Amino acid sequence: MLAPAVPPSTVSSPGTAPLPTPTTLSNPHPDGHGLQQATRTALADAGLTPADIDHVSAHANSTRAGDLAEARALSHAFSSTSPPVTALKSLLGHSLGAAATIQAACALLALRHQAIPPAANLDNQDDAVDLAIVSKAPRPARLRAVLSTACGFGGANAALILRGV
């Protein structure tokens, strides 16, 4: 018999926000407008502020347009200081429709283990990306709230906040 990785009583997901913002089928708005709005909506739904988020699990699909738009959205949402960010697709690849679910499961594991997984193969961070990206090794951290972002074809954006309880 398998035990759940995280007992249901220890996690809550108070902030969710699916939000479509079509620019083109595969390219997001350059400033990540839809993801900014989804993040703000998720924060409001959870009754949290940007300062309450301890870690971001970014969609980060390794396209220049997508990653820059997401970086701009997160930089805008977190104003002066972003929490540590990771990009799991660098470790797992892109599983298309299952990506957001896998990413949320990994965010739950980060909450459980109080550690942020690293992004793989990040040797030179783009100067246009003004985020604190965790790379090379896992980073121990006190995690209370994690934001997981997802961006899909046609401008579909979602932000999910998970909290340990």
PDB file of C-alpha atoms in Angstrom:
ATOM      1  CA  MET A   1       0.000   0.000   0.000  1.00  0.00           C
ATOM      2  CA  LEU A   2       1.310   3.440  -0.909  1.00  0.00           C
ATOM      3  CA  ALA A   3       1.021   6.299   1.560  1.00  0.00           C
ATOM      4  CA  PRO A   4       0.327   9.796   0.215  1.00  0.00           C
ATOM      5  CA  ALA A   5       3.481  11.890  -0.156  1.00  0.00           C
ATOM      6  CA  VAL A   6       1.825  14.739   1.706  1.00  0.00           C
ATOM      7  CA  PRO A   7      -1.040  13.985   4.080  1.00  0.00           C
ATOM      8  CA  PRO A   8      -4.159  15.902   2.959  1.00  0.00           C
ATOM      9  CA  SER A   9      -4.404  17.642   6.323  1.00  0.00           C
ATOM     10  CA  THR A  10      -1.057  19.377   5.833  1.00  0.00           C
ATOM     11  CA  VAL A  11      -1.710  21.252   2.597  1.00  0.00           C
ATOM     12  CA  SER A  12      -4.189  23.872   1.542  1.00  0.00           C
ATOM     13  CA  SER A  13      -4.593  25.506  -1.849  1.00  0.00           C
ATOM     14  CA  PRO A  14      -6.358  28.782  -1.161  1.00  0.00           C
ATOM     15  CA  GLY A  15      -5.208  30.684  -4.224  1.00  0.00           C
ATOM     16  CA  THR A  16      -6.101  29.649  -7.738  1.00  0.00           C
ATOM     17  CA  ALA A  17      -6.575  31.747 -10.830  1.00  0.00           C
ATOM     18  CA  PRO A  18      -7.008  30.432 -14.365  1.00  0.00           C
ATOM     19  CA  LEU A  19      -6.881  33.329 -16.789  1.00  0.00           C
ATOM     20  CA  PRO A  20      -6.791  33.360 -20.597  1.00  0.00           C
ATOM     21  CA  THR A  21      -4.937  36.145 -22.425  1.00  0.00           C
ATOM     22  CA  PRO A  22      -4.448  35.226 -26.050  1.00  0.00           C
ATOM     23  CA  THR A  23      -1.711  36.990 -27.991  1.00  0.00           C
ATOM     24  CA  THR A  24      -0.992  34.273 -30.546  1.00  0.00           C
ATOM     25  CA  LEU A  25      -1.484  30.544 -30.317  1.00  0.00           C
ATOM     26  CA  SER A  26       2.020  29.914 -28.980  1.00  0.00           C
ATOM     27  CA  ASN A  27       3.400  33.297 -27.889  1.00  0.00           C
ATOM     28  CA  PRO A  28       2.376  35.037 -24.669  1.00  0.00           C
ATOM     29  CA  HIS A  29       1.940  38.765 -24.225  1.00  0.00           C
ATOM     30  CA  PRO A  30       5.552  40.100 -24.064  1.00  0.00           C
ATOM     31  CA  ASP A  31       5.000  41.558 -20.579  1.00  0.00           C
ATOM     32  CA  GLY A  32       3.271  38.442 -19.288  1.00  0.00           C
ATOM     33  CA  HIS A  33       0.105  40.452 -18.645  1.00  0.00           C
ATOM     34  CA  GLY A  34      -2.127  37.398 -18.240  1.00  0.00           C
ATOM     35  CA  LEU A  35       0.238  35.688 -15.812  1.00  0.00           C
ATOM     36  CA  GLN A  36       0.593  38.926 -13.824  1.00  0.00           C
ATOM     37  CA  GLN A  37      -3.175  39.087 -13.507  1.00  0.00           C
ATOM     38  CA  ALA A  38      -3.492  35.380 -12.654  1.00  0.00           C
ATOM     39  CA  THR A  39      -0.837  35.791  -9.930  1.00  0.00           C
ATOM     40  CA  ARG A  40      -2.560  38.842  -8.445  1.00  0.00           C
ATOM     41  CA  THR A  41      -5.907  37.036  -8.499  1.00  0.00           C
ATOM     42  CA  ALA A  42      -4.450  33.934  -6.807  1.00  0.00           C
ATOM     43  CA  LEU A  43      -2.834  36.094  -4.117  1.00  0.00           C
ATOM     44  CA  ALA A  44      -6.102  37.926  -3.478  1.00  0.00           C
ATOM     45  CA  ASP A  45      -8.040  34.654  -3.408  1.00  0.00           C
ATOM     46  CA  ALA A  46      -5.583  33.262  -0.840  1.00  0.00           C
ATOM     47  CA  GLY A  47      -5.620  36.459   1.227  1.00  0.00           C
ATOM     48  CA  LEU A  48      -1.857  36.772   0.784  1.00  0.00           C
ATOM     49  CA  THR A  49       0.568  39.432  -0.394  1.00  0.00           C
ATOM     50  CA  PRO A  50       3.589  38.904  -2.649  1.00  0.00           C
ATOM     51  CA  ALA A  51       5.796  39.005   0.482  1.00  0.00           C
ATOM     52  CA  ASP A  52       4.011  35.883   1.777  1.00  0.00           C
ATOM     53  CA  ILE A  53       5.268  33.725  -1.118  1.00  0.00           C
ATOM     54  CA  ASP A  54       8.456  31.863  -0.215  1.00  0.00           C
ATOM     55  CA  HIS A  55       9.125  30.148  -3.533  1.00  0.00           C
ATOM     56  CA  VAL A  56       7.939  30.181  -7.168  1.00  0.00           C
ATOM     57  CA  SER A  57       7.797  27.075  -9.297  1.00  0.00           C
ATOM     58  CA  ALA A  58       7.830  28.695 -12.733  1.00  0.00           C
ATOM     59  CA  HIS A  59       6.279  27.282 -15.912  1.00  0.00           C
ATOM     60  CA  ALA A  60       9.575  28.045 -17.724  1.00  0.00           C
ATOM     61  CA  ASN A  61       9.290  26.024 -20.918  1.00  0.00           C
ATOM     62  CA  SER A  62      12.673  27.166 -22.298  1.00  0.00           C
ATOM     63  CA  THR A  63      11.401  29.350 -25.121  1.00  0.00           C
ATOM     64  CA  ARG A  64      12.913  32.819 -25.164  1.00  0.00           C
ATOM     65  CA  ALA A  65       9.562  34.589 -25.632  1.00  0.00           C
ATOM     66  CA  GLY A  66       7.770  32.496 -23.009  1.00  0.00           C
ATOM     67  CA  ASP A  67      10.501  32.617 -20.385  1.00  0.00           C
ATOM     68  CA  LEU A  68      11.043  36.372 -20.775  1.00  0.00           C
ATOM     69  CA  ALA A  69       7.295  37.056 -20.563  1.00  0.00           C
ATOM     70  CA  GLU A  70       7.053  34.910 -17.428  1.00  0.00           C
ATOM     71  CA  ALA A  71      10.122  36.577 -15.904  1.00  0.00           C
ATOM     72  CA  ARG A  72       8.596  40.011 -16.559  1.00  0.00           C
ATOM     73  CA  ALA A  73       5.277  38.891 -15.064  1.00  0.00           C
ATOM     74  CA  LEU A  74       6.960  37.562 -11.917  1.00  0.00           C
ATOM     75  CA  SER A  75       9.234  40.598 -11.591  1.00  0.00           C
ATOM     76  CA  HIS A  76       6.190  42.847 -11.828  1.00  0.00           C
ATOM     77  CA  ALA A  77       4.115  40.756  -9.401  1.00  0.00           C
ATOM     78  CA  PHE A  78       6.884  40.679  -6.804  1.00  0.00           C
ATOM     79  CA  SER A  79       8.079  44.266  -7.361  1.00  0.00           C
ATOM     80  CA  SER A  80      11.384  44.785  -5.591  1.00  0.00           C
ATOM     81  CA  THR A  81      12.370  41.270  -4.520  1.00  0.00           C
ATOM     82  CA  SER A  82      11.271  37.985  -5.986  1.00  0.00           C
ATOM     83  CA  PRO A  83      11.282  34.819  -3.916  1.00  0.00           C
ATOM     84  CA  PRO A  84      13.586  32.010  -5.073  1.00  0.00           C
ATOM     85  CA  VAL A  85      12.428  30.596  -8.413  1.00  0.00           C
ATOM     86  CA  THR A  86      12.922  27.159  -9.924  1.00  0.00           C
ATOM     87  CA  ALA A  87      12.187  25.691 -13.343  1.00  0.00           C
ATOM     88  CA  LEU A  88      11.357  21.996 -13.145  1.00  0.00           C
ATOM     89  CA  LYS A  89      11.048  21.381 -16.890  1.00  0.00           C
ATOM     90  CA  SER A  90      14.828  21.670 -17.003  1.00  0.00           C
ATOM     91  CA  LEU A  91      14.897  18.493 -14.889  1.00  0.00           C
ATOM     92  CA  LEU A  92      11.819  16.664 -16.152  1.00  0.00           C
ATOM     93  CA  GLY A  93      11.171  17.870 -19.691  1.00  0.00           C
ATOM     94  CA  HIS A  94       7.823  19.215 -20.861  1.00  0.00           C
ATOM     95  CA  SER A  95       4.933  16.818 -20.374  1.00  0.00           C
ATOM     96  CA  LEU A  96       2.441  19.162 -22.101  1.00  0.00           C
ATOM     97  CA  GLY A  97      -1.019  18.680 -20.530  1.00  0.00           C
ATOM     98  CA  ALA A  98       0.392  17.009 -17.418  1.00  0.00           C
ATOM     99  CA  ALA A  99       3.056  19.675 -16.783  1.00  0.00           C
ATOM    100  CA  ALA A 100       1.072  21.834 -14.364  1.00  0.00           C
ATOM    101  CA  THR A 101      -0.026  18.819 -12.317  1.00  0.00           C
ATOM    102  CA  ILE A 102       3.520  17.471 -12.059  1.00  0.00           C
ATOM    103  CA  GLN A 103       4.759  20.940 -11.151  1.00  0.00           C
ATOM    104  CA  ALA A 104       2.115  21.275  -8.405  1.00  0.00           C
ATOM    105  CA  ALA A 105       3.094  17.846  -7.031  1.00  0.00           C
ATOM    106  CA  CYS A 106       6.738  18.960  -6.931  1.00  0.00           C
ATOM    107  CA  ALA A 107       5.679  22.164  -5.149  1.00  0.00           C
ATOM    108  CA  LEU A 108       3.968  20.005  -2.524  1.00  0.00           C
ATOM    109  CA  LEU A 109       7.172  18.003  -2.132  1.00  0.00           C
ATOM    110  CA  ALA A 110       9.149  21.237  -1.738  1.00  0.00           C
ATOM    111  CA  LEU A 111       6.751  22.257   1.055  1.00  0.00           C
ATOM    112  CA  ARG A 112       7.068  18.873   2.703  1.00  0.00           C
ATOM    113  CA  HIS A 113      10.868  18.735   2.530  1.00  0.00           C
ATOM    114  CA  GLN A 114      11.427  22.460   3.064  1.00  0.00           C
ATOM    115  CA  ALA A 115      13.793  22.607   0.113  1.00  0.00           C
ATOM    116  CA  ILE A 116      13.679  24.260  -3.301  1.00  0.00           C
ATOM    117  CA  PRO A 117      14.732  22.028  -6.185  1.00  0.00           C
ATOM    118  CA  PRO A 118      17.288  23.519  -8.562  1.00  0.00           C
ATOM    119  CA  ALA A 119      16.873  24.360 -12.228  1.00  0.00           C
ATOM    120  CA  ALA A 120      19.226  22.193 -14.296  1.00  0.00           C
ATOM    121  CA  ASN A 121      21.737  23.368 -16.877  1.00  0.00           C
ATOM    122  CA  LEU A 122      21.568  27.048 -15.981  1.00  0.00           C
ATOM    123  CA  ASP A 123      25.098  28.286 -16.480  1.00  0.00           C
ATOM    124  CA  ASN A 124      24.451  31.828 -17.696  1.00  0.00           C
ATOM    125  CA  GLN A 125      21.264  33.554 -16.619  1.00  0.00           C
ATOM    126  CA  ASP A 126      19.906  36.002 -19.180  1.00  0.00           C
ATOM    127  CA  ASP A 127      20.471  39.593 -18.005  1.00  0.00           C
ATOM    128  CA  ALA A 128      16.833  40.331 -18.902  1.00  0.00           C
ATOM    129  CA  VAL A 129      15.683  37.834 -16.248  1.00  0.00           C
ATOM    130  CA  ASP A 130      15.799  39.642 -12.920  1.00  0.00           C
ATOM    131  CA  LEU A 131      14.811  36.700 -10.726  1.00  0.00           C
ATOM    132  CA  ALA A 132      16.578  34.710  -8.002  1.00  0.00           C
ATOM    133  CA  ILE A 133      16.740  31.378  -9.837  1.00  0.00           C
ATOM    134  CA  VAL A 134      17.884  28.407  -7.788  1.00  0.00           C
ATOM    135  CA  SER A 135      20.399  26.320  -9.734  1.00  0.00           C
ATOM    136  CA  LYS A 136      23.085  23.695  -9.262  1.00  0.00           C
ATOM    137  CA  ALA A 137      21.808  22.250  -5.935  1.00  0.00           C
ATOM    138  CA  PRO A 138      18.645  22.142  -3.836  1.00  0.00           C
ATOM    139  CA  ARG A 139      18.291  25.068  -1.457  1.00  0.00           C
ATOM    140  CA  PRO A 140      16.978  24.481   2.071  1.00  0.00           C
ATOM    141  CA  ALA A 141      14.348  27.105   2.887  1.00  0.00           C
ATOM    142  CA  ARG A 142      11.502  27.803   5.266  1.00  0.00           C
ATOM    143  CA  LEU A 143       8.557  27.354   2.912  1.00  0.00           C
ATOM    144  CA  ARG A 144       5.070  28.324   3.999  1.00  0.00           C
ATOM    145  CA  ALA A 145       3.532  29.324   0.663  1.00  0.00           C
ATOM    146  CA  VAL A 146       4.568  28.329  -2.867  1.00  0.00           C
ATOM    147  CA  LEU A 147       3.312  29.809  -6.138  1.00  0.00           C
ATOM    148  CA  SER A 148       3.141  27.432  -9.091  1.00  0.00           C
ATOM    149  CA  THR A 149       2.558  29.028 -12.495  1.00  0.00           C
ATOM    150  CA  ALA A 150       1.320  27.469 -15.718  1.00  0.00           C
ATOM    151  CA  CYS A 151       1.038  28.910 -19.213  1.00  0.00           C
ATOM    152  CA  GLY A 152      -0.611  27.132 -22.107  1.00  0.00           C
ATOM    153  CA  PHE A 153      -1.326  27.519 -25.787  1.00  0.00           C
ATOM    154  CA  GLY A 154      -3.679  30.299 -26.756  1.00  0.00           C
ATOM    155  CA  GLY A 155      -2.837  32.472 -23.756  1.00  0.00           C
ATOM    156  CA  ALA A 156      -4.100  30.171 -21.011  1.00  0.00           C
ATOM    157  CA  ASN A 157      -2.494  31.214 -17.709  1.00  0.00           C
ATOM    158  CA  ALA A 158      -2.910  29.799 -14.228  1.00  0.00           C
ATOM    159  CA  ALA A 159      -1.444  30.537 -10.826  1.00  0.00           C
ATOM    160  CA  LEU A 160      -1.825  28.163  -7.906  1.00  0.00           C
ATOM    161  CA  ILE A 161      -0.734  28.920  -4.360  1.00  0.00           C
ATOM    162  CA  LEU A 162      -0.085  26.004  -2.051  1.00  0.00           C
ATOM    163  CA  ARG A 163       0.452  26.380   1.676  1.00  0.00           C
ATOM    164  CA  GLY A 164       1.532  23.991   4.369  1.00  0.00           C
ATOM    165  CA  VAL A 165      -0.824  23.941   7.338  1.00  0.00           C
TER     166      VAL A 165
END
